mmCIF file of C-alpha atoms and ligand atoms in Angstrom:
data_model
loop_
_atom_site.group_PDB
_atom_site.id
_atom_site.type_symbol
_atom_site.label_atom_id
_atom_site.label_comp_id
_atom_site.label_asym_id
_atom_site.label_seq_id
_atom_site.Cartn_x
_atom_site.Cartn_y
_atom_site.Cartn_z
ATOM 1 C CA UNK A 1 -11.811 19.106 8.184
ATOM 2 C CA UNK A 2 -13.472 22.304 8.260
ATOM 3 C CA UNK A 3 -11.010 24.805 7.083
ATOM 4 C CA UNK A 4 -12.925 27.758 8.953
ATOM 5 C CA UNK A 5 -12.246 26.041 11.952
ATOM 6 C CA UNK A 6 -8.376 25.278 10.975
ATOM 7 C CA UNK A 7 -8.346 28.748 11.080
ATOM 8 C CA UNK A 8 -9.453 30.106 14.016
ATOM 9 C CA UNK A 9 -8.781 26.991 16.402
ATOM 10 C CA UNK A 10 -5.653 27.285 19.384
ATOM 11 C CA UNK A 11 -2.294 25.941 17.348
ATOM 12 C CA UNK A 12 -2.400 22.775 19.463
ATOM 13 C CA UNK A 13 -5.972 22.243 18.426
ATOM 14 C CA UNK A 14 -4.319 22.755 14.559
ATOM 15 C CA UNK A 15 -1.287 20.684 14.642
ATOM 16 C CA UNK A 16 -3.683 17.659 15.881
ATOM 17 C CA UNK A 17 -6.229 18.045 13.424
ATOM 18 C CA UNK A 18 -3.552 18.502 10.741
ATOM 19 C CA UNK A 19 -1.309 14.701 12.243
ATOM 20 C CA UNK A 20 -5.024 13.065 12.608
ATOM 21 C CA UNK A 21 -5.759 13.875 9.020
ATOM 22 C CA UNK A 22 -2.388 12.384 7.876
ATOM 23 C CA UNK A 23 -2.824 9.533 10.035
ATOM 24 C CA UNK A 24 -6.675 9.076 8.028
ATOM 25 C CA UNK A 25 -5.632 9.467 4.731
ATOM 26 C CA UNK A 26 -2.544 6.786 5.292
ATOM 27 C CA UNK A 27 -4.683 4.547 7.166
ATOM 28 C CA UNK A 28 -6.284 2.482 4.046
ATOM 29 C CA UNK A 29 -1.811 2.096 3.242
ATOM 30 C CA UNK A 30 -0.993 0.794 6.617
ATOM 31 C CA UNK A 31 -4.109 -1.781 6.256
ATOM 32 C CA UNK A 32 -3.186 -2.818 2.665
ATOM 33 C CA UNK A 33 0.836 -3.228 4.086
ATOM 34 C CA UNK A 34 -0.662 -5.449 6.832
ATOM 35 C CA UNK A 35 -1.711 -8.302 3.843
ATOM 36 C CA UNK A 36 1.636 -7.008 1.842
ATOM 37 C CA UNK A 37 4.989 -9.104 1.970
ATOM 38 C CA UNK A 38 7.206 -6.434 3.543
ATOM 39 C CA UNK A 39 9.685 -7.210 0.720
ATOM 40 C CA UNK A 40 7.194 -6.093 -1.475
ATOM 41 C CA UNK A 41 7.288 -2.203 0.775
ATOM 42 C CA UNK A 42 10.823 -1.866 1.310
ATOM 43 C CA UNK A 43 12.880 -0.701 -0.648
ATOM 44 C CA UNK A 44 9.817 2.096 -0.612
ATOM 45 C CA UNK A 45 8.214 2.514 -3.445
ATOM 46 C CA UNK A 46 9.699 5.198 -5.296
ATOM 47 C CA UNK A 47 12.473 3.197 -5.457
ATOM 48 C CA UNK A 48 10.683 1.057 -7.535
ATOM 49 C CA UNK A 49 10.968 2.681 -10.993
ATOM 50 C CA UNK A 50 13.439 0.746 -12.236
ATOM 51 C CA UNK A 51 11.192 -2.375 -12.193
ATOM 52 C CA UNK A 52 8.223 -1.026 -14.088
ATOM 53 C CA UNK A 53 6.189 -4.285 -14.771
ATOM 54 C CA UNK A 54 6.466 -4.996 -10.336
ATOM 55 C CA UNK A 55 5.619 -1.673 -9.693
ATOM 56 C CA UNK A 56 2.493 -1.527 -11.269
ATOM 57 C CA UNK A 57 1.248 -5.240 -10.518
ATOM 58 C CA UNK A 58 1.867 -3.928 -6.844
ATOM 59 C CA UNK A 59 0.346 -0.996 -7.595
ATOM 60 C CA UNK A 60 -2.705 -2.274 -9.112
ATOM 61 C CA UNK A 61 -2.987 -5.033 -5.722
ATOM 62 C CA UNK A 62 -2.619 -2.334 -3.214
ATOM 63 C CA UNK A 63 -5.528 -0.531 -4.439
ATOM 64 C CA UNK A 64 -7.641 -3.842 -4.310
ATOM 65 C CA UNK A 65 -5.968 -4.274 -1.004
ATOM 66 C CA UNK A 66 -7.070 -0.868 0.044
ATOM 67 C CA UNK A 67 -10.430 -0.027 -1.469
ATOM 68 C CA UNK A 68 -11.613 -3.892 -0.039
ATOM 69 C CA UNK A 69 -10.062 -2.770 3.482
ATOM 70 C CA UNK A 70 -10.923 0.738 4.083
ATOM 71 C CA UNK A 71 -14.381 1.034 6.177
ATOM 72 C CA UNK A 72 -14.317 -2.348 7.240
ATOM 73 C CA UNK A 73 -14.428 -3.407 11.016
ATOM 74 C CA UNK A 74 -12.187 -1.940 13.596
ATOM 75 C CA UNK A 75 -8.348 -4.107 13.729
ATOM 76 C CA UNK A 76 -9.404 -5.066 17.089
ATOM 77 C CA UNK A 77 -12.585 -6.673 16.366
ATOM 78 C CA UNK A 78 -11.605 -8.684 13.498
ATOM 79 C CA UNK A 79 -8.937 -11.226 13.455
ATOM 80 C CA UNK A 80 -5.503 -11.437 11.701
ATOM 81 C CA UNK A 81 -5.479 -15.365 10.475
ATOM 82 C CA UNK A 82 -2.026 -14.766 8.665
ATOM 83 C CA UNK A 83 -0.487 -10.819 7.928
ATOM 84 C CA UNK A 84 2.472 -10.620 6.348
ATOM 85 C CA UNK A 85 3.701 -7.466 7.729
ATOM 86 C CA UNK A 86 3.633 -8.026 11.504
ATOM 87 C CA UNK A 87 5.186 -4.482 11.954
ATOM 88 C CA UNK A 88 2.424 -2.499 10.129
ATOM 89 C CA UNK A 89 0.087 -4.870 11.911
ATOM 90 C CA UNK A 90 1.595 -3.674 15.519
ATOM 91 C CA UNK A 91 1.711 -0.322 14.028
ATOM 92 C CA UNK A 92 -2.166 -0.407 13.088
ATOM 93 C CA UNK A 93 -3.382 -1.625 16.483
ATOM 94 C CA UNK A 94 -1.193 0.484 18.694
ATOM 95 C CA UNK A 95 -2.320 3.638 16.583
ATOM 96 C CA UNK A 96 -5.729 2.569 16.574
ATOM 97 C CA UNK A 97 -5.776 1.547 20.404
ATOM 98 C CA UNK A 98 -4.144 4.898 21.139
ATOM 99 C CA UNK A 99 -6.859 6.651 19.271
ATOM 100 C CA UNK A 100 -9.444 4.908 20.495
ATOM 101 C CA UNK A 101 -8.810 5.501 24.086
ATOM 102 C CA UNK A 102 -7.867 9.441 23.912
ATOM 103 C CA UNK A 103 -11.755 10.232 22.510
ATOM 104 C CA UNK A 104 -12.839 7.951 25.550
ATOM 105 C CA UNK A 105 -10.705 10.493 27.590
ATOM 106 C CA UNK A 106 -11.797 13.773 25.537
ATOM 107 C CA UNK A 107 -15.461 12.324 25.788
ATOM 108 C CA UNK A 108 -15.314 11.813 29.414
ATOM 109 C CA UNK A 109 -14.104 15.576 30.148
ATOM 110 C CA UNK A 110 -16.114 17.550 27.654
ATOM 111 C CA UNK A 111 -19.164 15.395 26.570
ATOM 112 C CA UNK A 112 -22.337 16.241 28.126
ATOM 113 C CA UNK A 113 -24.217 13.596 29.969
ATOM 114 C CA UNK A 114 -27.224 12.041 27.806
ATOM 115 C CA UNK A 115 -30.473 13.908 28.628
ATOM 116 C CA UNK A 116 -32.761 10.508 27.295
ATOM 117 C CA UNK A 117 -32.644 7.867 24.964
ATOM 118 C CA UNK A 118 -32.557 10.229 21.699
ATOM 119 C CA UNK A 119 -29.865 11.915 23.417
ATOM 120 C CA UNK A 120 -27.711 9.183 24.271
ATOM 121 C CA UNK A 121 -27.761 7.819 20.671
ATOM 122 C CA UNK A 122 -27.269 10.876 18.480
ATOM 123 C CA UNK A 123 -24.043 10.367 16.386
ATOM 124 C CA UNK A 124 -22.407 12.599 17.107
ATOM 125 C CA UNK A 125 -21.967 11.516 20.651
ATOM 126 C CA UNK A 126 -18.825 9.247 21.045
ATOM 127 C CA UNK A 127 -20.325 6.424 22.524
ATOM 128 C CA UNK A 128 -18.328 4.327 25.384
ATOM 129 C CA UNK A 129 -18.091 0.523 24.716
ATOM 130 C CA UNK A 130 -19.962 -1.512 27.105
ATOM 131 C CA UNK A 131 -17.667 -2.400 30.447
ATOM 132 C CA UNK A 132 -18.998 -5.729 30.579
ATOM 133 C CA UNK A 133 -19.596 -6.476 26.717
ATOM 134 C CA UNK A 134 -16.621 -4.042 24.816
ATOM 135 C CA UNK A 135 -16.605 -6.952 21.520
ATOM 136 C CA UNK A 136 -20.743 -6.614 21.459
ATOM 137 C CA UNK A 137 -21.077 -3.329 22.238
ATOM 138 C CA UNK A 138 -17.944 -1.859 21.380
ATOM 139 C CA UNK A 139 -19.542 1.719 21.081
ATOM 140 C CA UNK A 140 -18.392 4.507 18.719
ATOM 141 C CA UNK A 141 -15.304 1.594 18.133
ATOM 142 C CA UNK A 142 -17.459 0.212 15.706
ATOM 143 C CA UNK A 143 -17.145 2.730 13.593
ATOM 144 C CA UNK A 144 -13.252 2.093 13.390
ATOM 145 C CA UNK A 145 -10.189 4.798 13.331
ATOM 146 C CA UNK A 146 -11.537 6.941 10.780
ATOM 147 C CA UNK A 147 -14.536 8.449 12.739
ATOM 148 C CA UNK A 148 -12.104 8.037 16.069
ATOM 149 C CA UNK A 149 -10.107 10.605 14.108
ATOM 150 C CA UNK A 150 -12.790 12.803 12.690
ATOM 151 C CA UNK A 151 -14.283 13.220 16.038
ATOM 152 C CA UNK A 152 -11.086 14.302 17.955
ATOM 153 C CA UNK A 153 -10.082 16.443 15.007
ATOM 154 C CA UNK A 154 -13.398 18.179 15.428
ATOM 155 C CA UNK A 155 -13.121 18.607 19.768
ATOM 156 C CA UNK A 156 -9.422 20.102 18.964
ATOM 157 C CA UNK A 157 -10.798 22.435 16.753
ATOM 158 C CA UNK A 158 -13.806 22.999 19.163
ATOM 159 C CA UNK A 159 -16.268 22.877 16.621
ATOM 160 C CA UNK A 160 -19.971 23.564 17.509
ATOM 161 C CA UNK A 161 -22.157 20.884 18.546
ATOM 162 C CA UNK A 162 -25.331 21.959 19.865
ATOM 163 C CA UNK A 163 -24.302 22.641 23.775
ATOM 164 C CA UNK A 164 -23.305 18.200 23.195
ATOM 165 C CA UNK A 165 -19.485 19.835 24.191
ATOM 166 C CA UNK A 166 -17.536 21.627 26.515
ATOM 167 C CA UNK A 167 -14.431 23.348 24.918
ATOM 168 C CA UNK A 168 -11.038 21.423 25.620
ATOM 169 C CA UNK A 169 -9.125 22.211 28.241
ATOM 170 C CA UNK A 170 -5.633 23.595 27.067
ATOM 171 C CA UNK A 171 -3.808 20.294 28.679
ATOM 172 C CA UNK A 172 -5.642 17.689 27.576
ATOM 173 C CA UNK A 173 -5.624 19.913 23.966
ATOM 174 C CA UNK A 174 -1.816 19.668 24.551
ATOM 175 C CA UNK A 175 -2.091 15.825 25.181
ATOM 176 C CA UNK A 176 -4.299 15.444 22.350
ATOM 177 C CA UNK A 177 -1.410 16.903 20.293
ATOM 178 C CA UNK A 178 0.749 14.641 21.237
ATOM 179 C CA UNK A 179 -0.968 11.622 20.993
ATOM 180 C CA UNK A 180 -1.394 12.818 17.107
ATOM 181 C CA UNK A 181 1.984 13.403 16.184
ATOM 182 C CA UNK A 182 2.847 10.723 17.511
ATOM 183 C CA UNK A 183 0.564 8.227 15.712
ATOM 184 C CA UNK A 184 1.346 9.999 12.639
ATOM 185 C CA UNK A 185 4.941 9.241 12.943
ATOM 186 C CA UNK A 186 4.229 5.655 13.347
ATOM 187 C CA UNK A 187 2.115 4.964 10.514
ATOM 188 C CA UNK A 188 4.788 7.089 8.712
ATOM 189 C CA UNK A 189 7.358 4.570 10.023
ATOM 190 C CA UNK A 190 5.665 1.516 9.309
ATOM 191 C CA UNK A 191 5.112 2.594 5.742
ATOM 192 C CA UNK A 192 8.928 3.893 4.967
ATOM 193 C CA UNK A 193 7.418 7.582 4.711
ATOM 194 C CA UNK A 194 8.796 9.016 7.391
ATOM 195 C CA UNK A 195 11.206 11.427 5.199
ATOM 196 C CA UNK A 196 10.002 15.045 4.508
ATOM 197 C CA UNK A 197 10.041 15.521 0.659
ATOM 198 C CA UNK A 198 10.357 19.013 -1.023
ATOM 199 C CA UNK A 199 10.858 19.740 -4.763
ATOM 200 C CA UNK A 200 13.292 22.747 -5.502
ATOM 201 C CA UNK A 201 11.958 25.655 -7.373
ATOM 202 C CA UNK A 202 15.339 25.461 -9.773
ATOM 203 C CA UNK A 203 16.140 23.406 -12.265
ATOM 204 C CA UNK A 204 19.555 21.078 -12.063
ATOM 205 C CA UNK A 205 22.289 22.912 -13.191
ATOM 206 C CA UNK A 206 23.849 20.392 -14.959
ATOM 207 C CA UNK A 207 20.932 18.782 -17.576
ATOM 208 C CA UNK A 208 17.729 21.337 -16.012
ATOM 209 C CA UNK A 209 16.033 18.318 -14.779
ATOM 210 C CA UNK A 210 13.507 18.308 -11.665
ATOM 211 C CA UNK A 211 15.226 18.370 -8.204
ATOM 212 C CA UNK A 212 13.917 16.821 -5.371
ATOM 213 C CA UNK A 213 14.897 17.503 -1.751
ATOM 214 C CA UNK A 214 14.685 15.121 1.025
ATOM 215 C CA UNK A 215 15.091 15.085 4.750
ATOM 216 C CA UNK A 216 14.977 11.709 6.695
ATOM 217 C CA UNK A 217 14.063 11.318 10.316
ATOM 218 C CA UNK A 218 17.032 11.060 11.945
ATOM 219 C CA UNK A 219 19.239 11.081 8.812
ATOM 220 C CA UNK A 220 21.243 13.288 6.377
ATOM 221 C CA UNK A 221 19.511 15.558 3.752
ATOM 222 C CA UNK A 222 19.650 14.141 0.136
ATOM 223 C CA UNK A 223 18.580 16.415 -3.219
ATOM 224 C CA UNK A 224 17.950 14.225 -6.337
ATOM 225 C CA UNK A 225 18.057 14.975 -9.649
ATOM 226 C CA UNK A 226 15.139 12.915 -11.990
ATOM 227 C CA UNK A 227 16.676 12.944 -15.027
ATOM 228 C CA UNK A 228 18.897 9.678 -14.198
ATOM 229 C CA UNK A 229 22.187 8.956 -15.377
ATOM 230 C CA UNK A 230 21.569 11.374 -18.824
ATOM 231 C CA UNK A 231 22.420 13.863 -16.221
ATOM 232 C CA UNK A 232 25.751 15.152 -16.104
ATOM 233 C CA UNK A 233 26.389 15.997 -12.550
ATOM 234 C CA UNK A 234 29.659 14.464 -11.285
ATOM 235 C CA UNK A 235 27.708 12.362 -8.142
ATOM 236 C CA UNK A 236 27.042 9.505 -7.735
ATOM 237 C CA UNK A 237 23.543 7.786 -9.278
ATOM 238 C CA UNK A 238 20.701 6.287 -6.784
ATOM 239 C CA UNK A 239 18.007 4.639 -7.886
ATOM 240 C CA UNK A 240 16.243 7.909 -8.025
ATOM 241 C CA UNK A 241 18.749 9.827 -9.985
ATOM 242 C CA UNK A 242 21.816 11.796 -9.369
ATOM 243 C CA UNK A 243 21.929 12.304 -5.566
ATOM 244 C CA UNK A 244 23.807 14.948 -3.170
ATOM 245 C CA UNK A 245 24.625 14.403 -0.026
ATOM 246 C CA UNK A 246 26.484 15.739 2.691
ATOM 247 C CA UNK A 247 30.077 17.852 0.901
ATOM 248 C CA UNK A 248 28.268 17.226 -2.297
ATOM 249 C CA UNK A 249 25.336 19.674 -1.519
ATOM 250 C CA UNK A 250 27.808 22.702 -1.057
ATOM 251 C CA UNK A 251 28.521 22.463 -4.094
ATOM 252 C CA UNK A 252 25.150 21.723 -5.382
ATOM 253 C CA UNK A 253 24.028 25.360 -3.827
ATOM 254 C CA UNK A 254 26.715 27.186 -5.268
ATOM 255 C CA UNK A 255 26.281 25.980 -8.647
ATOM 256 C CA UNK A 256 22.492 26.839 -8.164
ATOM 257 C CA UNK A 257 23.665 30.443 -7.031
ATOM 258 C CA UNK A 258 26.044 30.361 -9.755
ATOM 259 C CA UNK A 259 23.325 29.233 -12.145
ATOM 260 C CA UNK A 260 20.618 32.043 -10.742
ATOM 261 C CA UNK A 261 23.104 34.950 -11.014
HETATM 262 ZN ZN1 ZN B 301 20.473 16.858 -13.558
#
C-alpha cells in the first residue's frame, strides 16, 4: 500500500485499505488452517508454549503449508478433495467470493470502457469473468484474493491510473468499507485472532515481568503477566501467565499507580 496515498485518501477509503491489508497478510494462515486439523488451531497458538516440541513441528508444517499455498489458484477454481478445517474453508470462500464480487461492482462504476484490444488487456484493468465461460475465463479471478485486494485497496485510496478510473463515489467507498471489515473479522474468526492484543508500557509490579493486555470480541479484558508462575501476583495462572480479569484488574491498576508514584 502506498503510504502517500494512506495519507491523503477519505477515512473510509483508509479503514478499507488498512482491513484489506489484514485480510492479505492472514490469507496464506486461513489457507494453511484449511489442510490443518482444527485441534491442531485451537487452543490458539500462543497457548501452545507449554508443549514446545508440538509447537514447533506445527510451526515448521504451517510454513510448508503456507509458502506451497500462497499464489496458487483462486479457492473457487480448485477443488477441496478432503480439508480438515471445514470452517476456515467456508471462511476462505465466503471472504474470497465477497471480494471477488465488490471489484466486479467498483469496476463496473468507475472503470473506463476498453478503448481496443491493448486497452482491454492492460493489468491493471480488473477484468470481468466470461458470462458464459466464468471457470475458463474467470478474468482478473485468476489472479486469486491477493490482487482482488490490492486492486480495491488502490480504488479506495483513489490512486492514479492513467484516466483507466473514475474516483469512488462516497457510498459505494462506504460499502467498500464495510465489505472489508467485515472480511477481516472473519478470517480473524476462523483463525482464533479475533482478540485485540496490547503490551503495557509498565512492568508487573509483582516480579517486573512483561504485561500483556487483551481485549476479546465480545468478551472481558484480560492483562497477562509472562513471567509464569515465578511471578508472585496473588491470581490465578493461565497458560500464558498470571492473568487479571474482571475485580482483579482494579487492583492490578492501582498497584501499577502505586508502583509509578
Ligand atoms: Zn509478574
Amino acid at each position: 500500500m502506498n503510504p502517500t496515498a494512506l495519507d491523503t485518501a477519505a477515512p473510509a477509503g483508509r479503514r478499507a485499505a488498512v482491513d484489506l491489508a489484514a485480510v492479505r497478510e492472514q490469507w496464506g494462515g486461513l489457507l494453511a488452517a484449511i489442510d490443518t486439523p482444527p485441534a491442531a488451531e485451537w487452543p490458539p497458538r500462543e497457548c501452545r508454549g507449554f508443549l514446545d516440541q508440538l509447537a514447533a513441528r506445527d510451526a515448521e508444517l504451517d510454513q510448508v503449508s503456507a509458502s506451497a499455498t500462497i499464489g496458487r489458484a483462486p479457492l473457487v477454481l480448485r477443488e477441496h478433495p478432503a480439508p480438515l478445517n471445514l470452517d476456515a474453508l467456508d471462511t476462505a470462500l465466503a471472504v474470497e467470493r465477497e471480494l471477488f464480487e465488490l471489484a466486479d461492482t467498483i469496476a463496473a462504476a468507475v472503470q473506463r470502457p476498453a478503448h481496443d484490444q491493448d486497452d482491454a488487456t492492460d493489468p491493471a484493468r480488473w477484468r470481468f469473468p466470461a458470462p458464459s465461460a466464468p471457470t475458463i475465463d474467470p478474468g482478473s479471478r485468476a489472479y486469486g484474493l491477493h490482487w482482488a485486494a490490492v486492486w480495491i485497496e488502490g480504488r479506495a485510496l483513489d490512486e492514479m491510473s492513467g484516466d483507466l478510473f473514475a474516483p469512488m463515489p462516497l457510498r459505494l467507498l462506504d460499502e467498500t468499507a464495510a465489505v472489508a471489515r467485515r472480511c477481516r473479522e472473519r478470517v480473524e474468526r476462523a483463525l482464533g485472532r479475533d482478540g485485540r492484543t496490547t503490551a503495557l508500557d509498565r512492568p508487573c509490579p509483582w516480579c517486573g515481568g512483561e504485561l500483556t493486555g487483551r481485549t476479546r470480541a465480545g468478551g472481558e479484558p484480560e492483562v497477562t503477566c509472562a513471567t509464569g508462575e515465578a511471578c508472585g501476583a496473588p491470581v490465578p495462572m493461565s497458560c500464558r501467565g498470571r492473568v487479571w480479569r474482571g475485580a482483579e484488574l482494579v487492583d492490578l491498576w492501582a498497584a501499577l499507580s502505586g508502583a509509578h508514584r
